[in-house]
Amino acid sequence: MDLERPLAAAPPMIDPFGRAVTYLRVSVTDRCDFRCVYCMSEHMNFLPKPELLTLEELDRVCSAFVAKGVRKLRLTGGEPLVRRDVMTLIKSLGRHLETGALDELTLTTNGSQLARHAADLHAAGIRRINVSLDTLKPDLFAKITRWGRLPQVLDGIEAAKRAGLQIKINTVALKGVNEAEIPSLVEWAHGEGHDITLIETMPMGDIDGDRTDQYLPLSQVRRTLATRWTLDEMDFRTGGPARYVSVKETGGRLGFITPLTHNFCESCNRVRLTCTGTLYMCLGQDDAADLRAAVRASEADDILNATIDEAIGRKPKGHDFIIDRDHKRPAVARHMSLTGG
Ligand code: SAM
Ligand code: SF4
């Protein structure tokens, strides 16, 4: 790996549509201690261990991307904090923050293990995390996550706040499930000093139910919220696909991620790596590159680098997500827990 080069100066990779690829999301495990109804079926078959990239291999692949101009790394899953020894990887990746090669190392988590890890995450250089939380009602929380318990997550959020981590809450908007609670979730998040982003359900992987029952267009949620509050458009971006408004009455920021009602592909700056080393150039397409084979083919990074370059050269223009009564099958067969959202 060419770590001698001044990494901070690495020019970004440019895809065929002129978009700079500066953001890598890495799913470090497909496993999870929750079984959220929109994400997984209750009985999931997880990948056998040998198929996973080791922590050292994950580090090598992430570092290759950093050397190619990626400025932001997000670890996700499955639940990233349930992967054994994941803190070793996180601490090691923190070195790229110290050299200035990386602007941000961050994490998306369900919060269940945060109380244990919050201080170490901060010590490793992480400053912002996303915590997924769809309701503040304990019974509904148990119903949505199937295996999760709300107090554990709230404790985790508290610990993260104490450790000095900035928290963004991610809430999947679910028709007739947490729909009525959205205003109070926003009020709570803003009261605690957190940004909050609402997400539409995306048609990924087979789940036990019918997704048309869950799908709630955020355009509708936004209209409802606008009858209660003054929502001012903002230029604020976090490098992700969310569009933000500020809520005048609460003084907080509210984001909307609308893959279905608003196509966010034109500004896409990211690619996604699964825990098996498969690189997806688009969340909503099946085309992929096998970086595990590339990593294992040689101890030097030449094959890995060439495979990455070739893959970026085929990044597609956009996704074709649709959820309606005629399209009950998921747009892509893999679950969000594999590519990490
Ligand atoms: N386990 C971690 C968590 O829940 O934050 C990280 C992985 S999870 C797959 C990442 C995000 O994807 C979460 O905010 C989750 O709510 C969201 N998500 C999962 N399945 C989804 C789906 N089908 N549509 C939209 N968002 C989904
Ligand atoms: Fe686990 Fe996150 Fe999927 Fe929920 S959304 S089942 S917490 S990976």
mmCIF file with all atom_site columns, N, CA, C and O in Angstrom, residues 168-186:
data_model
loop_
_atom_site.group_PDB
_atom_site.id
_atom_site.type_symbol
_atom_site.label_atom_id
_atom_site.label_alt_id
_atom_site.label_comp_id
_atom_site.label_asym_id
_atom_site.label_entity_id
_atom_site.label_seq_id
_atom_site.pdbx_PDB_ins_code
_atom_site.Cartn_x
_atom_site.Cartn_y
_atom_site.Cartn_z
_atom_site.occupancy
_atom_site.B_iso_or_equiv
_atom_site.pdbx_formal_charge
_atom_site.auth_seq_id
_atom_site.auth_comp_id
_atom_site.auth_asym_id
_atom_site.auth_atom_id
_atom_site.pdbx_PDB_model_num
ATOM 1  N N  . LYS A 1 168 ? -26.877 12.059 15.438 1.00 0.00 ? 168 LYS A N  1
ATOM 2  C CA . LYS A 1 168 ? -28.022 12.287 14.555 1.00 0.00 ? 168 LYS A CA 1
ATOM 3  C C  . LYS A 1 168 ? -28.938 11.074 14.687 1.00 0.00 ? 168 LYS A C  1
ATOM 4  O O  . LYS A 1 168 ? -28.475 9.934  14.611 1.00 0.00 ? 168 LYS A O  1
ATOM 5  N N  . ILE A 1 169 ? -30.193 11.330 14.894 1.00 0.00 ? 169 ILE A N  1
ATOM 6  C CA . ILE A 1 169 ? -31.165 10.245 14.989 1.00 0.00 ? 169 ILE A CA 1
ATOM 7  C C  . ILE A 1 169 ? -31.689 9.944  13.582 1.00 0.00 ? 169 ILE A C  1
ATOM 8  O O  . ILE A 1 169 ? -32.029 10.862 12.834 1.00 0.00 ? 169 ILE A O  1
ATOM 9  N N  . ASN A 1 170 ? -31.740 8.673  13.231 1.00 0.00 ? 170 ASN A N  1
ATOM 10 C CA . ASN A 1 170 ? -32.344 8.225  11.970 1.00 0.00 ? 170 ASN A CA 1
ATOM 11 C C  . ASN A 1 170 ? -33.654 7.522  12.284 1.00 0.00 ? 170 ASN A C  1
ATOM 12 O O  . ASN A 1 170 ? -33.674 6.581  13.075 1.00 0.00 ? 170 ASN A O  1
ATOM 13 N N  . THR A 1 171 ? -34.711 7.970  11.660 1.00 0.00 ? 171 THR A N  1
ATOM 14 C CA . THR A 1 171 ? -36.024 7.371  11.917 1.00 0.00 ? 171 THR A CA 1
ATOM 15 C C  . THR A 1 171 ? -36.644 6.927  10.606 1.00 0.00 ? 171 THR A C  1
ATOM 16 O O  . THR A 1 171 ? -36.820 7.750  9.699  1.00 0.00 ? 171 THR A O  1
ATOM 17 N N  . VAL A 1 172 ? -36.951 5.649  10.502 1.00 0.00 ? 172 VAL A N  1
ATOM 18 C CA . VAL A 1 172 ? -37.659 5.173  9.320  1.00 0.00 ? 172 VAL A CA 1
ATOM 19 C C  . VAL A 1 172 ? -39.146 5.472  9.526  1.00 0.00 ? 172 VAL A C  1
ATOM 20 O O  . VAL A 1 172 ? -39.720 5.122  10.560 1.00 0.00 ? 172 VAL A O  1
ATOM 21 N N  . ALA A 1 173 ? -39.740 6.167  8.568  1.00 0.00 ? 173 ALA A N  1
ATOM 22 C CA . ALA A 1 173 ? -41.149 6.545  8.685  1.00 0.00 ? 173 ALA A CA 1
ATOM 23 C C  . ALA A 1 173 ? -42.009 5.370  8.227  1.00 0.00 ? 173 ALA A C  1
ATOM 24 O O  . ALA A 1 173 ? -41.899 4.919  7.088  1.00 0.00 ? 173 ALA A O  1
ATOM 25 N N  . LEU A 1 174 ? -42.837 4.866  9.117  1.00 0.00 ? 174 LEU A N  1
ATOM 26 C CA . LEU A 1 174 ? -43.630 3.668  8.831  1.00 0.00 ? 174 LEU A CA 1
ATOM 27 C C  . LEU A 1 174 ? -45.113 3.976  8.949  1.00 0.00 ? 174 LEU A C  1
ATOM 28 O O  . LEU A 1 174 ? -45.590 4.398  10.021 1.00 0.00 ? 174 LEU A O  1
ATOM 29 N N  . LYS A 1 175 ? -45.774 3.740  7.845  1.00 0.00 ? 175 LYS A N  1
ATOM 30 C CA . LYS A 1 175 ? -47.199 4.085  7.769  1.00 0.00 ? 175 LYS A CA 1
ATOM 31 C C  . LYS A 1 175 ? -48.014 3.405  8.872  1.00 0.00 ? 175 LYS A C  1
ATOM 32 O O  . LYS A 1 175 ? -47.927 2.176  9.034  1.00 0.00 ? 175 LYS A O  1
ATOM 33 N N  . GLY A 1 176 ? -48.747 4.200  9.629  1.00 0.00 ? 176 GLY A N  1
ATOM 34 C CA . GLY A 1 176 ? -49.630 3.641  10.661 1.00 0.00 ? 176 GLY A CA 1
ATOM 35 C C  . GLY A 1 176 ? -48.890 3.014  11.835 1.00 0.00 ? 176 GLY A C  1
ATOM 36 O O  . GLY A 1 176 ? -49.519 2.432  12.717 1.00 0.00 ? 176 GLY A O  1
ATOM 37 N N  . VAL A 1 177 ? -47.554 3.110  11.857 1.00 0.00 ? 177 VAL A N  1
ATOM 38 C CA . VAL A 1 177 ? -46.790 2.490  12.948 1.00 0.00 ? 177 VAL A CA 1
ATOM 39 C C  . VAL A 1 177 ? -46.204 3.586  13.844 1.00 0.00 ? 177 VAL A C  1
ATOM 40 O O  . VAL A 1 177 ? -46.610 3.729  14.993 1.00 0.00 ? 177 VAL A O  1
ATOM 41 N N  . ASN A 1 178 ? -45.280 4.376  13.293 1.00 0.00 ? 178 ASN A N  1
ATOM 42 C CA . ASN A 1 178 ? -44.753 5.508  14.073 1.00 0.00 ? 178 ASN A CA 1
ATOM 43 C C  . ASN A 1 178 ? -45.169 6.844  13.442 1.00 0.00 ? 178 ASN A C  1
ATOM 44 O O  . ASN A 1 178 ? -44.696 7.892  13.837 1.00 0.00 ? 178 ASN A O  1
ATOM 45 N N  . GLU A 1 179 ? -46.043 6.756  12.460 1.00 0.00 ? 179 GLU A N  1
ATOM 46 C CA . GLU A 1 179 ? -46.450 7.935  11.690 1.00 0.00 ? 179 GLU A CA 1
ATOM 47 C C  . GLU A 1 179 ? -46.935 9.075  12.603 1.00 0.00 ? 179 GLU A C  1
ATOM 48 O O  . GLU A 1 179 ? -46.452 10.202 12.508 1.00 0.00 ? 179 GLU A O  1
ATOM 49 N N  . ALA A 1 180 ? -47.831 8.742  13.547 1.00 0.00 ? 180 ALA A N  1
ATOM 50 C CA . ALA A 1 180 ? -48.412 9.783  14.405 1.00 0.00 ? 180 ALA A CA 1
ATOM 51 C C  . ALA A 1 180 ? -47.397 10.316 15.413 1.00 0.00 ? 180 ALA A C  1
ATOM 52 O O  . ALA A 1 180 ? -47.563 11.406 15.962 1.00 0.00 ? 180 ALA A O  1
ATOM 53 N N  . GLU A 1 181 ? -46.347 9.544  15.660 1.00 0.00 ? 181 GLU A N  1
ATOM 54 C CA . GLU A 1 181 ? -45.369 9.930  16.690 1.00 0.00 ? 181 GLU A CA 1
ATOM 55 C C  . GLU A 1 181 ? -44.251 10.814 16.137 1.00 0.00 ? 181 GLU A C  1
ATOM 56 O O  . GLU A 1 181 ? -43.430 11.335 16.913 1.00 0.00 ? 181 GLU A O  1
ATOM 57 N N  . ILE A 1 182 ? -44.210 10.981 14.811 1.00 0.00 ? 182 ILE A N  1
ATOM 58 C CA . ILE A 1 182 ? -43.079 11.691 14.209 1.00 0.00 ? 182 ILE A CA 1
ATOM 59 C C  . ILE A 1 182 ? -42.878 13.097 14.810 1.00 0.00 ? 182 ILE A C  1
ATOM 60 O O  . ILE A 1 182 ? -41.760 13.442 15.195 1.00 0.00 ? 182 ILE A O  1
ATOM 61 N N  . PRO A 1 183 ? -43.944 13.902 14.976 1.00 0.00 ? 183 PRO A N  1
ATOM 62 C CA . PRO A 1 183 ? -43.708 15.224 15.573 1.00 0.00 ? 183 PRO A CA 1
ATOM 63 C C  . PRO A 1 183 ? -43.079 15.142 16.970 1.00 0.00 ? 183 PRO A C  1
ATOM 64 O O  . PRO A 1 183 ? -42.163 15.907 17.285 1.00 0.00 ? 183 PRO A O  1
ATOM 65 N N  . SER A 1 184 ? -43.522 14.203 17.789 1.00 0.00 ? 184 SER A N  1
ATOM 66 C CA . SER A 1 184 ? -42.935 14.158 19.143 1.00 0.00 ? 184 SER A CA 1
ATOM 67 C C  . SER A 1 184 ? -41.508 13.616 19.108 1.00 0.00 ? 184 SER A C  1
ATOM 68 O O  . SER A 1 184 ? -40.673 14.000 19.939 1.00 0.00 ? 184 SER A O  1
ATOM 69 N N  . LEU A 1 185 ? -41.203 12.747 18.142 1.00 0.00 ? 185 LEU A N  1
ATOM 70 C CA . LEU A 1 185 ? -39.807 12.292 17.987 1.00 0.00 ? 185 LEU A CA 1
ATOM 71 C C  . LEU A 1 185 ? -38.900 13.462 17.610 1.00 0.00 ? 185 LEU A C  1
ATOM 72 O O  . LEU A 1 185 ? -37.796 13.607 18.130 1.00 0.00 ? 185 LEU A O  1
ATOM 73 N N  . VAL A 1 186 ? -39.406 14.296 16.693 1.00 0.00 ? 186 VAL A N  1
ATOM 74 C CA . VAL A 1 186 ? -38.618 15.462 16.259 1.00 0.00 ? 186 VAL A CA 1
ATOM 75 C C  . VAL A 1 186 ? -38.428 16.410 17.451 1.00 0.00 ? 186 VAL A C  1
ATOM 76 O O  . VAL A 1 186 ? -37.308 16.875 17.722 1.00 0.00 ? 186 VAL A O  1
#
